[in-house]
Amino acid sequence: MKRFVSLDTETTGLDIKNDRIIEISCNEIIDFRITGKKFHSYIKTNKKIKKEAYKIHKINKKFLINKPNFKEVNKKILKIINKSKVIIHNVRFDYKILKEEFKRIGKKIKFKTLDTLRMARKKFPKKKNSLTSLCKRFKIKKNNIHSALQDSINLAKVFILMSAKQKKIIIKKKKKKKIKVSYKKKKNIILF
């Protein structure tokens, strides 16, 4: 059994050391199927949300006032990512900012990651490989709302489709030029 968790965050800005996570979402994938088990939370912070970040996710401090802080949700995050390879689109950002959040509450975390941005650059060189571009390429419906919840679900779908192996076709020649064609599936792909 192969277990993965897709993870996405929204933040107050792009400064890994100083900005904070204000939304996080994780989705469980077992044997390349989205199971429906997930974790999602908005997170209250005292940090100012930068204008550039707000333009993308439309989350403001007023909306976050009654939400839990990171210390209150950290155990739930650890519980879902425990013993899994975590799928992130651009590990260099989300993984590092998540590590910083845990560091602030006195915890060191380390987990295995898989970067779908890196995978996409290998699979589709010289093409746009943002999550939005990959969703278009794989014909995954994507609404205009930029949220960690929606992006983590789409990320799971993109990962499954990029990981799928093509059907292998075996052609066996028999006497009198008869050809037998058989198909062998490498993986079942179920997105929902």
PDB file of C-alpha atoms in Angstrom:
ATOM      1  CA  MET A   1       0.000   0.000   0.000  1.00  0.00           C
ATOM      2  CA  LYS A   2       1.416   3.368  -1.062  1.00  0.00           C
ATOM      3  CA  ARG A   3       0.207   6.356   0.965  1.00  0.00           C
ATOM      4  CA  PHE A   4       0.705   9.968  -0.072  1.00  0.00           C
ATOM      5  CA  VAL A   5      -0.730  13.250   1.174  1.00  0.00           C
ATOM      6  CA  SER A   6      -1.129  16.282  -1.082  1.00  0.00           C
ATOM      7  CA  LEU A   7      -0.531  19.532   0.795  1.00  0.00           C
ATOM      8  CA  ASP A   8      -1.056  23.186  -0.046  1.00  0.00           C
ATOM      9  CA  THR A   9      -0.891  26.416   1.945  1.00  0.00           C
ATOM     10  CA  GLU A  10      -1.898  30.050   1.625  1.00  0.00           C
ATOM     11  CA  THR A  11       0.273  32.569   3.433  1.00  0.00           C
ATOM     12  CA  THR A  12       0.562  36.208   4.470  1.00  0.00           C
ATOM     13  CA  GLY A  13       3.358  36.625   1.898  1.00  0.00           C
ATOM     14  CA  LEU A  14       6.381  34.959   0.342  1.00  0.00           C
ATOM     15  CA  ASP A  15       9.012  35.566   3.036  1.00  0.00           C
ATOM     16  CA  ILE A  16       9.643  32.083   4.475  1.00  0.00           C
ATOM     17  CA  LYS A  17      11.234  33.356   7.698  1.00  0.00           C
ATOM     18  CA  ASN A  18       8.744  36.120   8.503  1.00  0.00           C
ATOM     19  CA  ASP A  19       5.403  35.337   6.847  1.00  0.00           C
ATOM     20  CA  ARG A  20       2.815  32.929   8.238  1.00  0.00           C
ATOM     21  CA  ILE A  21       0.480  30.206   7.012  1.00  0.00           C
ATOM     22  CA  ILE A  22      -3.166  31.334   7.072  1.00  0.00           C
ATOM     23  CA  GLU A  23      -4.716  28.304   5.346  1.00  0.00           C
ATOM     24  CA  ILE A  24      -3.580  24.699   5.023  1.00  0.00           C
ATOM     25  CA  SER A  25      -5.139  21.679   3.365  1.00  0.00           C
ATOM     26  CA  CYS A  26      -4.074  18.015   3.062  1.00  0.00           C
ATOM     27  CA  ASN A  27      -5.677  15.135   1.128  1.00  0.00           C
ATOM     28  CA  GLU A  28      -4.899  11.443   1.572  1.00  0.00           C
ATOM     29  CA  ILE A  29      -4.045   9.307  -1.467  1.00  0.00           C
ATOM     30  CA  ILE A  30      -3.729   5.530  -1.113  1.00  0.00           C
ATOM     31  CA  ASP A  31      -2.615   3.393  -4.034  1.00  0.00           C
ATOM     32  CA  PHE A  32      -3.130   6.370  -6.368  1.00  0.00           C
ATOM     33  CA  ARG A  33      -6.740   6.951  -5.285  1.00  0.00           C
ATOM     34  CA  ILE A  34      -8.035   9.986  -3.416  1.00  0.00           C
ATOM     35  CA  THR A  35      -9.640   8.498  -0.309  1.00  0.00           C
ATOM     36  CA  GLY A  36     -11.665  11.492   0.841  1.00  0.00           C
ATOM     37  CA  LYS A  37      -9.772  11.690   4.145  1.00  0.00           C
ATOM     38  CA  LYS A  38      -8.521  15.247   4.481  1.00  0.00           C
ATOM     39  CA  PHE A  39      -7.589  18.059   6.806  1.00  0.00           C
ATOM     40  CA  HIS A  40      -8.357  21.722   6.151  1.00  0.00           C
ATOM     41  CA  SER A  41      -8.091  24.778   8.363  1.00  0.00           C
ATOM     42  CA  TYR A  42      -7.785  28.551   8.212  1.00  0.00           C
ATOM     43  CA  ILE A  43      -5.246  29.822  10.724  1.00  0.00           C
ATOM     44  CA  LYS A  44      -5.307  33.029  12.750  1.00  0.00           C
ATOM     45  CA  THR A  45      -2.119  35.078  12.824  1.00  0.00           C
ATOM     46  CA  ASN A  46      -1.034  38.488  14.089  1.00  0.00           C
ATOM     47  CA  LYS A  47       1.054  38.996  10.961  1.00  0.00           C
ATOM     48  CA  LYS A  48      -0.149  41.548   8.410  1.00  0.00           C
ATOM     49  CA  ILE A  49      -1.357  40.018   5.131  1.00  0.00           C
ATOM     50  CA  LYS A  50       0.574  41.572   2.262  1.00  0.00           C
ATOM     51  CA  LYS A  51      -1.395  43.171  -0.596  1.00  0.00           C
ATOM     52  CA  GLU A  52       0.149  40.863  -3.199  1.00  0.00           C
ATOM     53  CA  ALA A  53      -0.877  37.779  -1.198  1.00  0.00           C
ATOM     54  CA  TYR A  54      -4.398  39.110  -0.572  1.00  0.00           C
ATOM     55  CA  LYS A  55      -4.899  39.678  -4.320  1.00  0.00           C
ATOM     56  CA  ILE A  56      -4.275  35.960  -4.853  1.00  0.00           C
ATOM     57  CA  HIS A  57      -6.244  34.280  -2.050  1.00  0.00           C
ATOM     58  CA  LYS A  58      -8.617  37.065  -0.871  1.00  0.00           C
ATOM     59  CA  ILE A  59      -8.187  36.096   2.806  1.00  0.00           C
ATOM     60  CA  ASN A  60      -8.094  39.035   5.231  1.00  0.00           C
ATOM     61  CA  LYS A  61      -7.348  39.349   8.969  1.00  0.00           C
ATOM     62  CA  LYS A  62     -10.993  40.021   9.822  1.00  0.00           C
ATOM     63  CA  PHE A  63     -11.986  36.647   8.325  1.00  0.00           C
ATOM     64  CA  LEU A  64      -9.297  34.913  10.424  1.00  0.00           C
ATOM     65  CA  ILE A  65     -10.266  36.463  13.796  1.00  0.00           C
ATOM     66  CA  ASN A  66     -12.203  33.430  15.127  1.00  0.00           C
ATOM     67  CA  LYS A  67     -10.003  30.771  13.510  1.00  0.00           C
ATOM     68  CA  PRO A  68      -7.559  28.588  15.475  1.00  0.00           C
ATOM     69  CA  ASN A  69      -3.894  29.517  15.670  1.00  0.00           C
ATOM     70  CA  PHE A  70      -1.134  27.229  14.356  1.00  0.00           C
ATOM     71  CA  LYS A  71      -0.413  25.731  17.781  1.00  0.00           C
ATOM     72  CA  GLU A  72      -4.047  24.556  17.977  1.00  0.00           C
ATOM     73  CA  VAL A  73      -3.965  22.722  14.612  1.00  0.00           C
ATOM     74  CA  ASN A  74      -0.399  21.388  14.508  1.00  0.00           C
ATOM     75  CA  LYS A  75      -1.275  17.927  15.901  1.00  0.00           C
ATOM     76  CA  LYS A  76      -3.986  17.433  13.262  1.00  0.00           C
ATOM     77  CA  ILE A  77      -1.497  18.322  10.522  1.00  0.00           C
ATOM     78  CA  LEU A  78       1.082  15.897  11.896  1.00  0.00           C
ATOM     79  CA  LYS A  79      -1.550  13.160  12.225  1.00  0.00           C
ATOM     80  CA  ILE A  80      -2.520  13.263   8.535  1.00  0.00           C
ATOM     81  CA  ILE A  81       1.023  13.567   7.146  1.00  0.00           C
ATOM     82  CA  ASN A  82       2.427  10.919   9.507  1.00  0.00           C
ATOM     83  CA  LYS A  83       4.332   8.115   7.706  1.00  0.00           C
ATOM     84  CA  SER A  84       3.462   9.476   4.265  1.00  0.00           C
ATOM     85  CA  LYS A  85       5.308  11.002   1.387  1.00  0.00           C
ATOM     86  CA  VAL A  86       3.946  14.549   1.138  1.00  0.00           C
ATOM     87  CA  ILE A  87       3.178  15.899  -2.323  1.00  0.00           C
ATOM     88  CA  ILE A  88       3.745  19.627  -2.714  1.00  0.00           C
ATOM     89  CA  HIS A  89       3.814  21.831  -5.792  1.00  0.00           C
ATOM     90  CA  ASN A  90       7.045  23.771  -5.233  1.00  0.00           C
ATOM     91  CA  VAL A  91       8.570  22.134  -2.165  1.00  0.00           C
ATOM     92  CA  ARG A  92      11.060  24.969  -1.791  1.00  0.00           C
ATOM     93  CA  PHE A  93       8.269  27.214  -0.513  1.00  0.00           C
ATOM     94  CA  ASP A  94       5.470  25.263   1.215  1.00  0.00           C
ATOM     95  CA  TYR A  95       7.728  22.751   2.993  1.00  0.00           C
ATOM     96  CA  LYS A  96      10.070  25.438   4.297  1.00  0.00           C
ATOM     97  CA  ILE A  97       7.318  27.764   5.526  1.00  0.00           C
ATOM     98  CA  LEU A  98       5.623  24.803   7.234  1.00  0.00           C
ATOM     99  CA  LYS A  99       8.914  23.878   8.957  1.00  0.00           C
ATOM    100  CA  GLU A 100       9.204  27.499  10.168  1.00  0.00           C
ATOM    101  CA  GLU A 101       5.680  27.384  11.644  1.00  0.00           C
ATOM    102  CA  PHE A 102       6.542  24.218  13.591  1.00  0.00           C
ATOM    103  CA  LYS A 103       9.867  25.740  14.679  1.00  0.00           C
ATOM    104  CA  ARG A 104       8.006  28.735  16.193  1.00  0.00           C
ATOM    105  CA  ILE A 105       6.038  26.384  18.476  1.00  0.00           C
ATOM    106  CA  GLY A 106       9.170  24.447  19.463  1.00  0.00           C
ATOM    107  CA  LYS A 107       8.827  21.416  17.167  1.00  0.00           C
ATOM    108  CA  LYS A 108      11.235  20.105  14.577  1.00  0.00           C
ATOM    109  CA  ILE A 109       9.606  18.303  11.689  1.00  0.00           C
ATOM    110  CA  LYS A 110      11.021  16.331   8.843  1.00  0.00           C
ATOM    111  CA  PHE A 111       9.120  14.277   6.309  1.00  0.00           C
ATOM    112  CA  LYS A 112       9.646  12.935   2.820  1.00  0.00           C
ATOM    113  CA  THR A 113       8.360  15.121   0.033  1.00  0.00           C
ATOM    114  CA  LEU A 114       7.656  14.796  -3.645  1.00  0.00           C
ATOM    115  CA  ASP A 115       7.692  17.985  -5.714  1.00  0.00           C
ATOM    116  CA  THR A 116       5.129  17.971  -8.539  1.00  0.00           C
ATOM    117  CA  LEU A 117       6.709  21.122  -9.998  1.00  0.00           C
ATOM    118  CA  ARG A 118       9.967  19.204 -10.443  1.00  0.00           C
ATOM    119  CA  MET A 119       8.077  16.196 -11.849  1.00  0.00           C
ATOM    120  CA  ALA A 120       6.249  18.443 -14.323  1.00  0.00           C
ATOM    121  CA  ARG A 121       9.449  20.150 -15.478  1.00  0.00           C
ATOM    122  CA  LYS A 122      10.933  16.740 -16.301  1.00  0.00           C
ATOM    123  CA  LYS A 123       7.763  15.470 -17.973  1.00  0.00           C
ATOM    124  CA  PHE A 124       6.908  18.713 -19.812  1.00  0.00           C
ATOM    125  CA  PRO A 125      10.173  20.582 -20.408  1.00  0.00           C
ATOM    126  CA  LYS A 126       9.963  24.153 -21.731  1.00  0.00           C
ATOM    127  CA  LYS A 127       6.235  24.395 -20.933  1.00  0.00           C
ATOM    128  CA  LYS A 128       4.347  26.267 -18.245  1.00  0.00           C
ATOM    129  CA  ASN A 129       4.139  23.998 -15.220  1.00  0.00           C
ATOM    130  CA  SER A 130       2.206  25.995 -12.648  1.00  0.00           C
ATOM    131  CA  LEU A 131      -0.586  24.072 -10.953  1.00  0.00           C
ATOM    132  CA  THR A 132      -3.113  26.046 -13.032  1.00  0.00           C
ATOM    133  CA  SER A 133      -1.284  25.117 -16.267  1.00  0.00           C
ATOM    134  CA  LEU A 134      -1.168  21.442 -15.262  1.00  0.00           C
ATOM    135  CA  CYS A 135      -4.891  21.459 -14.461  1.00  0.00           C
ATOM    136  CA  LYS A 136      -5.580  22.838 -17.956  1.00  0.00           C
ATOM    137  CA  ARG A 137      -3.250  20.275 -19.532  1.00  0.00           C
ATOM    138  CA  PHE A 138      -4.981  17.386 -17.744  1.00  0.00           C
ATOM    139  CA  LYS A 139      -8.481  18.878 -18.209  1.00  0.00           C
ATOM    140  CA  ILE A 140      -9.109  19.165 -14.469  1.00  0.00           C
ATOM    141  CA  LYS A 141     -11.878  21.631 -13.706  1.00  0.00           C
ATOM    142  CA  LYS A 142     -10.456  24.488 -11.696  1.00  0.00           C
ATOM    143  CA  ASN A 143     -12.600  27.289 -10.343  1.00  0.00           C
ATOM    144  CA  ASN A 144     -11.291  30.832 -10.111  1.00  0.00           C
ATOM    145  CA  ILE A 145     -10.987  30.702  -6.327  1.00  0.00           C
ATOM    146  CA  HIS A 146      -7.384  30.331  -5.208  1.00  0.00           C
ATOM    147  CA  SER A 147      -7.528  28.347  -1.983  1.00  0.00           C
ATOM    148  CA  ALA A 148      -5.396  25.727  -0.271  1.00  0.00           C
ATOM    149  CA  LEU A 149      -8.428  23.416  -0.130  1.00  0.00           C
ATOM    150  CA  GLN A 150      -9.110  23.521  -3.879  1.00  0.00           C
ATOM    151  CA  ASP A 151      -5.421  23.483  -4.796  1.00  0.00           C
ATOM    152  CA  SER A 152      -4.611  20.452  -2.600  1.00  0.00           C
ATOM    153  CA  ILE A 153      -7.430  18.482  -4.268  1.00  0.00           C
ATOM    154  CA  ASN A 154      -6.266  19.522  -7.740  1.00  0.00           C
ATOM    155  CA  LEU A 155      -2.690  18.747  -6.761  1.00  0.00           C
ATOM    156  CA  ALA A 156      -3.710  15.210  -5.787  1.00  0.00           C
ATOM    157  CA  LYS A 157      -5.400  14.738  -9.174  1.00  0.00           C
ATOM    158  CA  VAL A 158      -2.395  16.137 -11.073  1.00  0.00           C
ATOM    159  CA  PHE A 159      -0.023  13.882  -9.115  1.00  0.00           C
ATOM    160  CA  ILE A 160      -2.103  10.772  -9.900  1.00  0.00           C
ATOM    161  CA  LEU A 161      -2.266  11.623 -13.596  1.00  0.00           C
ATOM    162  CA  MET A 162       1.454  12.421 -13.833  1.00  0.00           C
ATOM    163  CA  SER A 163       2.309   9.188 -11.993  1.00  0.00           C
ATOM    164  CA  ALA A 164       0.094   6.951 -14.144  1.00  0.00           C
ATOM    165  CA  LYS A 165       1.907   4.599 -16.448  1.00  0.00           C
ATOM    166  CA  GLN A 166       0.646   4.187 -19.966  1.00  0.00           C
ATOM    167  CA  LYS A 167      -0.908   0.866 -20.892  1.00  0.00           C
ATOM    168  CA  LYS A 168       1.733  -1.500 -22.117  1.00  0.00           C
ATOM    169  CA  ILE A 169       0.827  -3.201 -25.382  1.00  0.00           C
ATOM    170  CA  ILE A 170       2.261  -6.657 -25.974  1.00  0.00           C
ATOM    171  CA  ILE A 171       2.013  -8.054 -29.476  1.00  0.00           C
ATOM    172  CA  LYS A 172       2.570 -11.776 -29.899  1.00  0.00           C
ATOM    173  CA  LYS A 173       3.023 -13.221 -33.347  1.00  0.00           C
ATOM    174  CA  LYS A 174       1.555 -16.643 -33.969  1.00  0.00           C
ATOM    175  CA  LYS A 175       1.847 -19.019 -36.902  1.00  0.00           C
ATOM    176  CA  LYS A 176       0.179 -18.000 -40.152  1.00  0.00           C
ATOM    177  CA  LYS A 177       0.666 -14.299 -39.374  1.00  0.00           C
ATOM    178  CA  LYS A 178      -2.122 -14.081 -36.806  1.00  0.00           C
ATOM    179  CA  ILE A 179      -1.516 -11.338 -34.284  1.00  0.00           C
ATOM    180  CA  LYS A 180      -2.783 -11.418 -30.731  1.00  0.00           C
ATOM    181  CA  VAL A 181      -2.926  -8.109 -28.859  1.00  0.00           C
ATOM    182  CA  SER A 182      -3.239  -7.978 -25.096  1.00  0.00           C
ATOM    183  CA  TYR A 183      -3.264  -5.022 -22.724  1.00  0.00           C
ATOM    184  CA  LYS A 184      -1.782  -4.888 -19.268  1.00  0.00           C
ATOM    185  CA  LYS A 185      -2.713  -2.018 -16.960  1.00  0.00           C
ATOM    186  CA  LYS A 186      -0.004  -0.729 -14.665  1.00  0.00           C
ATOM    187  CA  LYS A 187      -2.246   1.256 -12.297  1.00  0.00           C
ATOM    188  CA  ASN A 188      -5.919   2.011 -11.855  1.00  0.00           C
ATOM    189  CA  ILE A 189      -6.659   5.698 -11.887  1.00  0.00           C
ATOM    190  CA  ILE A 190      -9.628   6.889  -9.874  1.00  0.00           C
ATOM    191  CA  LEU A 191      -9.765  10.605  -9.120  1.00  0.00           C
ATOM    192  CA  PHE A 192     -12.848  10.688  -6.910  1.00  0.00           C
TER     193      PHE A 192
END
